[in-house]
């Protein structure tokens, strides 16, 4: 069965430092992968997605993610974190059937220290 | 992607009453929408897939008689929580299957 794992529940980084959020997936076919960000009490905003092609995907707000099939990973990175990046980040996998659906990881809460 | 509007953003209802949540796709004809539930500090759990003009498909363990979904047009899907109880208090989010998935801003339901 398909699954998404985000090993880090909570991460704290200093403003200006680099960031990497981990995401591992399990799926028997070619994965379509997403990263979303959620601010408190809000819906989800798409940061980036990977369907095929270049394994390094650029997204909004200076984020990027790299798809590594050999490691079943899709880690999110940002070279310099801003205080406004503090939020919850979700990795998601699209899986198929009668209708394609998303399954989410458990999320990583990012705190940014001044 | 689509612009998705979800209403209301917050609702408080008394135990035993019903509450309706609307999800509108403002600029995209959405044949498929999804409804999720999110408990505090937890991930999103898919409740059901809403298909325009047909019955919704519910995930295992979701009570279809409690969570009524109607997708009568390409721009509107509604979720009605019937006979709500405090344990139904949660954050409900809809999404539209467009060129990916676009989410509404969510509805905080509190049942007292």
PDB file of C-alpha atoms in Angstrom:
ATOM      1  CA  UNK A   1       0.000   0.000   0.000  1.00  0.00           C
ATOM      2  CA  UNK A   2       1.085   3.547  -0.610  1.00  0.00           C
ATOM      3  CA  UNK A   3       2.404   5.703   2.203  1.00  0.00           C
ATOM      4  CA  UNK A   4       4.221   8.945   2.921  1.00  0.00           C
ATOM      5  CA  UNK A   5       6.564   9.414   5.846  1.00  0.00           C
ATOM      6  CA  UNK A   6       7.864  12.662   7.230  1.00  0.00           C
ATOM      7  CA  UNK A   7      10.339  11.620   9.921  1.00  0.00           C
ATOM      8  CA  UNK A   8      10.653  15.028  11.554  1.00  0.00           C
ATOM      9  CA  UNK A   9       7.614  16.182  13.497  1.00  0.00           C
ATOM     10  CA  UNK A  10       9.145  19.477  14.565  1.00  0.00           C
ATOM     11  CA  UNK A  11      12.187  21.395  13.314  1.00  0.00           C
ATOM     12  CA  UNK A  12      13.629  24.666  14.533  1.00  0.00           C
ATOM     13  CA  UNK A  13      16.060  26.678  12.442  1.00  0.00           C
ATOM     14  CA  UNK A  14      17.555  30.112  12.761  1.00  0.00           C
ATOM     15  CA  UNK A  15      16.517  32.816  10.357  1.00  0.00           C
ATOM     16  CA  UNK A  16      18.919  32.860   7.427  1.00  0.00           C
ATOM     17  CA  UNK A  17      19.952  29.250   7.900  1.00  0.00           C
ATOM     18  CA  UNK A  18      19.341  26.567   5.329  1.00  0.00           C
ATOM     19  CA  UNK A  19      16.475  24.130   5.605  1.00  0.00           C
ATOM     20  CA  UNK A  20      15.824  20.567   4.546  1.00  0.00           C
ATOM     21  CA  UNK A  21      12.575  18.761   5.298  1.00  0.00           C
ATOM     22  CA  UNK A  22      12.546  15.052   4.690  1.00  0.00           C
ATOM     23  CA  UNK A  23       9.901  13.040   2.898  1.00  0.00           C
ATOM     24  CA  UNK A  24       9.949   9.355   2.024  1.00  0.00           C
ATOM     25  CA  UNK A  25       7.307   7.534   0.093  1.00  0.00           C
ATOM     26  CA  UNK A  26       6.242   4.009  -0.683  1.00  0.00           C
ATOM     27  CA  UNK A  27       4.428   3.377  -3.936  1.00  0.00           C
ATOM     28  CA  UNK A  28       4.553   0.653  -6.524  1.00  0.00           C
ATOM     29  CA  UNK A  29       4.301   2.906  -9.558  1.00  0.00           C
ATOM     30  CA  UNK A  30       5.752   6.197 -10.742  1.00  0.00           C
ATOM     31  CA  UNK A  31       5.027   8.683  -7.968  1.00  0.00           C
ATOM     32  CA  UNK A  32       3.515  12.092  -8.385  1.00  0.00           C
ATOM     33  CA  UNK A  33       4.696  14.089  -5.374  1.00  0.00           C
ATOM     34  CA  UNK A  34       3.736  17.386  -3.821  1.00  0.00           C
ATOM     35  CA  UNK A  35       4.812  19.715  -1.052  1.00  0.00           C
ATOM     36  CA  UNK A  36       2.224  21.923   0.615  1.00  0.00           C
ATOM     37  CA  UNK A  37       2.495  24.548   3.333  1.00  0.00           C
ATOM     38  CA  UNK A  38      -0.205  25.319   5.880  1.00  0.00           C
ATOM     39  CA  UNK A  39      -0.343  28.340   8.147  1.00  0.00           C
ATOM     40  CA  UNK A  40      -2.390  28.010  11.367  1.00  0.00           C
ATOM     41  CA  UNK A  41      -6.114  27.786  10.704  1.00  0.00           C
ATOM     42  CA  UNK A  42      -5.623  27.995   6.963  1.00  0.00           C
ATOM     43  CA  UNK A  43      -5.894  25.732   3.968  1.00  0.00           C
ATOM     44  CA  UNK A  44      -2.961  24.311   2.083  1.00  0.00           C
ATOM     45  CA  UNK A  45      -0.833  26.166  -0.434  1.00  0.00           C
ATOM     46  CA  UNK A  46       1.068  24.251  -3.088  1.00  0.00           C
ATOM     47  CA  UNK A  47       4.811  24.874  -2.967  1.00  0.00           C
ATOM     48  CA  UNK A  48       5.863  22.561  -5.777  1.00  0.00           C
ATOM     49  CA  UNK A  49       5.109  19.277  -7.460  1.00  0.00           C
ATOM     50  CA  UNK A  50       6.956  16.531  -9.279  1.00  0.00           C
ATOM     51  CA  UNK A  51       5.338  14.585 -12.073  1.00  0.00           C
ATOM     52  CA  UNK A  52       8.255  13.615 -14.299  1.00  0.00           C
ATOM     53  CA  UNK A  53      11.359  14.990 -15.961  1.00  0.00           C
ATOM     54  CA  UNK A  54      13.979  16.987 -14.106  1.00  0.00           C
ATOM     55  CA  UNK A  55      14.360  15.549 -10.628  1.00  0.00           C
ATOM     56  CA  UNK A  56      15.145  18.952  -9.123  1.00  0.00           C
ATOM     57  CA  UNK A  57      11.936  20.917  -8.931  1.00  0.00           C
ATOM     58  CA  UNK A  58      11.703  24.627  -8.276  1.00  0.00           C
ATOM     59  CA  UNK A  59       8.749  26.014  -6.405  1.00  0.00           C
ATOM     60  CA  UNK A  60       7.408  29.214  -4.975  1.00  0.00           C
ATOM     61  CA  UNK A  61       8.908  31.223  -2.138  1.00  0.00           C
ATOM     62  CA  UNK A  62      12.422  30.036  -2.958  1.00  0.00           C
ATOM     63  CA  UNK A  63      11.757  26.378  -2.207  1.00  0.00           C
ATOM     64  CA  UNK A  64      13.056  23.450  -4.206  1.00  0.00           C
ATOM     65  CA  UNK A  65      12.790  19.695  -3.876  1.00  0.00           C
ATOM     66  CA  UNK A  66      14.766  16.815  -5.255  1.00  0.00           C
ATOM     67  CA  UNK A  67      13.228  13.516  -6.283  1.00  0.00           C
ATOM     68  CA  UNK A  68      15.494  10.545  -5.660  1.00  0.00           C
ATOM     69  CA  UNK A  69      13.943   7.324  -6.875  1.00  0.00           C
ATOM     70  CA  UNK A  70      16.718   5.160  -5.434  1.00  0.00           C
ATOM     71  CA  UNK A  71      16.031   6.523  -1.964  1.00  0.00           C
ATOM     72  CA  UNK A  72      12.258   6.903  -2.372  1.00  0.00           C
ATOM     73  CA  UNK A  73      12.663  10.453  -1.190  1.00  0.00           C
ATOM     74  CA  UNK A  74      11.418  13.901  -2.103  1.00  0.00           C
ATOM     75  CA  UNK A  75      13.114  16.297   0.298  1.00  0.00           C
ATOM     76  CA  UNK A  76      12.253  19.975   0.428  1.00  0.00           C
ATOM     77  CA  UNK A  77      15.011  22.562   0.693  1.00  0.00           C
ATOM     78  CA  UNK A  78      15.481  26.263   1.047  1.00  0.00           C
ATOM     79  CA  UNK A  79      18.894  27.941   1.182  1.00  0.00           C
ATOM     80  CA  UNK A  80      17.933  30.758   3.546  1.00  0.00           C
ATOM     81  CA  UNK A  81      14.875  30.617   5.786  1.00  0.00           C
ATOM     82  CA  UNK A  82      12.777  33.686   6.556  1.00  0.00           C
ATOM     83  CA  UNK A  83      10.687  34.162   9.691  1.00  0.00           C
ATOM     84  CA  UNK A  84       7.568  34.046   7.518  1.00  0.00           C
ATOM     85  CA  UNK A  85       8.387  30.444   6.556  1.00  0.00           C
ATOM     86  CA  UNK A  86       7.278  29.239   9.980  1.00  0.00           C
ATOM     87  CA  UNK A  87       4.354  26.914   9.263  1.00  0.00           C
ATOM     88  CA  UNK A  88       3.412  23.265   8.861  1.00  0.00           C
ATOM     89  CA  UNK A  89       4.732  21.491   5.795  1.00  0.00           C
ATOM     90  CA  UNK A  90       3.105  18.452   4.254  1.00  0.00           C
ATOM     91  CA  UNK A  91       4.473  16.073   1.690  1.00  0.00           C
ATOM     92  CA  UNK A  92       1.861  14.261  -0.394  1.00  0.00           C
ATOM     93  CA  UNK A  93       1.701  11.449  -2.910  1.00  0.00           C
ATOM     94  CA  UNK A  94      -0.893  11.038  -5.620  1.00  0.00           C
ATOM     95  CA  UNK A  95      -2.025   7.477  -6.050  1.00  0.00           C
ATOM     96  CA  UNK A  96      -4.354   6.013  -8.598  1.00  0.00           C
ATOM     97  CA  UNK A  97      -7.419   3.878  -8.788  1.00  0.00           C
ATOM     98  CA  UNK A  98     -10.856   4.757 -10.033  1.00  0.00           C
ATOM     99  CA  UNK A  99      -9.958   8.337  -9.150  1.00  0.00           C
ATOM    100  CA  UNK A 100      -6.531   9.704  -8.354  1.00  0.00           C
ATOM    101  CA  UNK A 101      -6.204  10.866  -4.758  1.00  0.00           C
ATOM    102  CA  UNK A 102      -3.662  12.390  -2.419  1.00  0.00           C
ATOM    103  CA  UNK A 103      -2.219  10.776   0.668  1.00  0.00           C
ATOM    104  CA  UNK A 104      -0.388  13.035   3.078  1.00  0.00           C
ATOM    105  CA  UNK A 105       2.513  12.629   5.408  1.00  0.00           C
ATOM    106  CA  UNK A 106       2.061  13.550   9.039  1.00  0.00           C
ATOM    107  CA  UNK A 107       3.595  16.962   8.531  1.00  0.00           C
ATOM    108  CA  UNK A 108       6.629  18.836   9.836  1.00  0.00           C
ATOM    109  CA  UNK A 109       6.149  21.911  11.949  1.00  0.00           C
ATOM    110  CA  UNK A 110       8.825  24.474  11.218  1.00  0.00           C
ATOM    111  CA  UNK A 111       9.756  27.081  13.792  1.00  0.00           C
ATOM    112  CA  UNK A 112      12.125  29.915  12.883  1.00  0.00           C
ATOM    113  CA  UNK A 113      14.287  31.536  15.521  1.00  0.00           C
ATOM    114  CA  UNK A 114      15.312  35.170  15.123  1.00  0.00           C
TER     115      UNK A 114
ATOM    116  CA  UNK B   1      -4.778  26.365 -10.666  1.00  0.00           C
ATOM    117  CA  UNK B   2      -8.355  26.817  -9.630  1.00  0.00           C
ATOM    118  CA  UNK B   3      -9.549  29.363  -7.112  1.00  0.00           C
ATOM    119  CA  UNK B   4     -11.386  27.528  -4.348  1.00  0.00           C
ATOM    120  CA  UNK B   5     -13.671  29.265  -1.901  1.00  0.00           C
ATOM    121  CA  UNK B   6     -14.853  27.485   1.229  1.00  0.00           C
ATOM    122  CA  UNK B   7     -17.581  28.812   3.469  1.00  0.00           C
ATOM    123  CA  UNK B   8     -18.033  29.302   6.349  1.00  0.00           C
ATOM    124  CA  UNK B   9     -14.541  29.612   7.764  1.00  0.00           C
ATOM    125  CA  UNK B  10     -15.804  28.995  11.284  1.00  0.00           C
ATOM    126  CA  UNK B  11     -19.049  27.606  12.610  1.00  0.00           C
ATOM    127  CA  UNK B  12     -20.316  26.714  16.057  1.00  0.00           C
ATOM    128  CA  UNK B  13     -23.368  24.533  16.328  1.00  0.00           C
ATOM    129  CA  UNK B  14     -25.283  22.791  19.054  1.00  0.00           C
ATOM    130  CA  UNK B  15     -25.065  19.063  19.505  1.00  0.00           C
ATOM    131  CA  UNK B  16     -27.745  17.285  17.484  1.00  0.00           C
ATOM    132  CA  UNK B  17     -28.061  19.916  14.788  1.00  0.00           C
ATOM    133  CA  UNK B  18     -26.777  19.783  11.231  1.00  0.00           C
ATOM    134  CA  UNK B  19     -24.324  22.097   9.565  1.00  0.00           C
ATOM    135  CA  UNK B  20     -23.534  22.598   5.886  1.00  0.00           C
ATOM    136  CA  UNK B  21     -20.132  23.546   4.498  1.00  0.00           C
ATOM    137  CA  UNK B  22     -19.796  24.822   0.944  1.00  0.00           C
ATOM    138  CA  UNK B  23     -16.864  24.448  -1.393  1.00  0.00           C
ATOM    139  CA  UNK B  24     -16.906  26.478  -4.585  1.00  0.00           C
ATOM    140  CA  UNK B  25     -14.583  26.313  -7.542  1.00  0.00           C
ATOM    141  CA  UNK B  26     -14.714  29.882  -8.802  1.00  0.00           C
ATOM    142  CA  UNK B  27     -12.911  29.626 -12.110  1.00  0.00           C
ATOM    143  CA  UNK B  28     -12.641  25.939 -12.891  1.00  0.00           C
ATOM    144  CA  UNK B  29     -15.243  23.370 -13.731  1.00  0.00           C
ATOM    145  CA  UNK B  30     -14.552  20.737 -11.158  1.00  0.00           C
ATOM    146  CA  UNK B  31     -15.902  17.306 -11.903  1.00  0.00           C
ATOM    147  CA  UNK B  32     -14.082  15.973  -8.869  1.00  0.00           C
ATOM    148  CA  UNK B  33     -13.660  17.510  -5.421  1.00  0.00           C
ATOM    149  CA  UNK B  34     -12.338  16.027  -2.224  1.00  0.00           C
ATOM    150  CA  UNK B  35     -13.220  16.490   1.418  1.00  0.00           C
ATOM    151  CA  UNK B  36     -10.653  16.117   4.163  1.00  0.00           C
ATOM    152  CA  UNK B  37     -10.734  16.222   7.909  1.00  0.00           C
ATOM    153  CA  UNK B  38      -7.855  17.426  10.031  1.00  0.00           C
ATOM    154  CA  UNK B  39      -7.557  17.001  13.780  1.00  0.00           C
ATOM    155  CA  UNK B  40      -5.380  19.417  15.762  1.00  0.00           C
ATOM    156  CA  UNK B  41      -1.698  18.980  15.020  1.00  0.00           C
ATOM    157  CA  UNK B  42      -2.406  16.049  12.724  1.00  0.00           C
ATOM    158  CA  UNK B  43      -2.383  15.399   9.038  1.00  0.00           C
ATOM    159  CA  UNK B  44      -5.234  15.522   6.579  1.00  0.00           C
ATOM    160  CA  UNK B  45      -7.392  12.452   6.266  1.00  0.00           C
ATOM    161  CA  UNK B  46      -9.401  11.988   3.108  1.00  0.00           C
ATOM    162  CA  UNK B  47     -13.070  11.536   3.910  1.00  0.00           C
ATOM    163  CA  UNK B  48     -14.652  11.272   0.505  1.00  0.00           C
ATOM    164  CA  UNK B  49     -14.377  11.979  -3.180  1.00  0.00           C
ATOM    165  CA  UNK B  50     -17.171  14.099  -4.558  1.00  0.00           C
ATOM    166  CA  UNK B  51     -18.162  13.549  -8.178  1.00  0.00           C
ATOM    167  CA  UNK B  52     -20.389  15.953 -10.050  1.00  0.00           C
ATOM    168  CA  UNK B  53     -23.753  14.451 -10.805  1.00  0.00           C
ATOM    169  CA  UNK B  54     -23.150  11.175  -9.006  1.00  0.00           C
ATOM    170  CA  UNK B  55     -22.824   9.760  -5.539  1.00  0.00           C
ATOM    171  CA  UNK B  56     -19.756  10.499  -3.476  1.00  0.00           C
ATOM    172  CA  UNK B  57     -17.220   7.804  -2.760  1.00  0.00           C
ATOM    173  CA  UNK B  58     -16.426   7.519   0.927  1.00  0.00           C
ATOM    174  CA  UNK B  59     -13.224   6.280   2.467  1.00  0.00           C
ATOM    175  CA  UNK B  60     -13.312   3.290   4.725  1.00  0.00           C
ATOM    176  CA  UNK B  61     -14.568   4.137   8.180  1.00  0.00           C
ATOM    177  CA  UNK B  62     -16.351   7.355   7.188  1.00  0.00           C
ATOM    178  CA  UNK B  63     -20.063   7.329   7.970  1.00  0.00           C
ATOM    179  CA  UNK B  64     -21.842   8.300   4.791  1.00  0.00           C
ATOM    180  CA  UNK B  65     -25.098   8.963   6.623  1.00  0.00           C
ATOM    181  CA  UNK B  66     -23.407  11.411   8.955  1.00  0.00           C
ATOM    182  CA  UNK B  67     -21.327  13.216   6.360  1.00  0.00           C
ATOM    183  CA  UNK B  68     -23.598  13.928   3.416  1.00  0.00           C
ATOM    184  CA  UNK B  69     -21.906  15.143   0.281  1.00  0.00           C
ATOM    185  CA  UNK B  70     -23.666  16.736  -2.650  1.00  0.00           C
ATOM    186  CA  UNK B  71     -21.940  17.797  -5.858  1.00  0.00           C
ATOM    187  CA  UNK B  72     -24.815  19.108  -7.909  1.00  0.00           C
ATOM    188  CA  UNK B  73     -22.848  21.389 -10.210  1.00  0.00           C
ATOM    189  CA  UNK B  74     -19.353  21.761 -11.602  1.00  0.00           C
ATOM    190  CA  UNK B  75     -18.673  24.639  -9.245  1.00  0.00           C
ATOM    191  CA  UNK B  76     -20.184  23.570  -5.943  1.00  0.00           C
ATOM    192  CA  UNK B  77     -19.813  20.685  -3.550  1.00  0.00           C
ATOM    193  CA  UNK B  78     -21.356  20.681  -0.091  1.00  0.00           C
ATOM    194  CA  UNK B  79     -20.608  18.669   3.018  1.00  0.00           C
ATOM    195  CA  UNK B  80     -23.387  18.397   5.583  1.00  0.00           C
ATOM    196  CA  UNK B  81     -22.539  17.097   9.011  1.00  0.00           C
ATOM    197  CA  UNK B  82     -25.797  15.652  10.288  1.00  0.00           C
ATOM    198  CA  UNK B  83     -26.740  15.306  13.938  1.00  0.00           C
ATOM    199  CA  UNK B  84     -23.395  16.746  14.906  1.00  0.00           C
ATOM    200  CA  UNK B  85     -21.729  15.743  18.165  1.00  0.00           C
ATOM    201  CA  UNK B  86     -18.703  17.162  19.945  1.00  0.00           C
ATOM    202  CA  UNK B  87     -16.494  14.438  18.477  1.00  0.00           C
ATOM    203  CA  UNK B  88     -17.280  15.840  15.008  1.00  0.00           C
ATOM    204  CA  UNK B  89     -15.488  19.047  15.951  1.00  0.00           C
ATOM    205  CA  UNK B  90     -12.622  19.362  13.555  1.00  0.00           C
ATOM    206  CA  UNK B  91     -11.129  21.311  10.675  1.00  0.00           C
ATOM    207  CA  UNK B  92     -12.685  20.368   7.342  1.00  0.00           C
ATOM    208  CA  UNK B  93     -10.954  21.208   4.069  1.00  0.00           C
ATOM    209  CA  UNK B  94     -12.071  20.716   0.511  1.00  0.00           C
ATOM    210  CA  UNK B  95      -9.928  20.492  -2.583  1.00  0.00           C
ATOM    211  CA  UNK B  96     -10.466  20.629  -6.302  1.00  0.00           C
ATOM    212  CA  UNK B  97      -8.809  18.258  -8.710  1.00  0.00           C
ATOM    213  CA  UNK B  98      -7.541  20.690 -11.328  1.00  0.00           C
ATOM    214  CA  UNK B  99      -4.014  20.457 -12.725  1.00  0.00           C
ATOM    215  CA  UNK B 100      -2.939  19.202  -9.384  1.00  0.00           C
ATOM    216  CA  UNK B 101      -4.921  19.820  -6.262  1.00  0.00           C
ATOM    217  CA  UNK B 102      -6.060  23.217  -4.998  1.00  0.00           C
ATOM    218  CA  UNK B 103      -7.388  23.546  -1.478  1.00  0.00           C
ATOM    219  CA  UNK B 104      -9.961  25.732   0.153  1.00  0.00           C
ATOM    220  CA  UNK B 105      -9.122  27.700   3.268  1.00  0.00           C
ATOM    221  CA  UNK B 106     -10.901  25.276   5.540  1.00  0.00           C
ATOM    222  CA  UNK B 107     -13.822  25.335   7.988  1.00  0.00           C
ATOM    223  CA  UNK B 108     -13.369  25.085  11.723  1.00  0.00           C
ATOM    224  CA  UNK B 109     -16.409  23.257  13.114  1.00  0.00           C
ATOM    225  CA  UNK B 110     -17.048  23.347  16.834  1.00  0.00           C
ATOM    226  CA  UNK B 111     -19.958  21.356  18.227  1.00  0.00           C
ATOM    227  CA  UNK B 112     -21.058  22.365  21.713  1.00  0.00           C
TER     228      UNK B 112
END
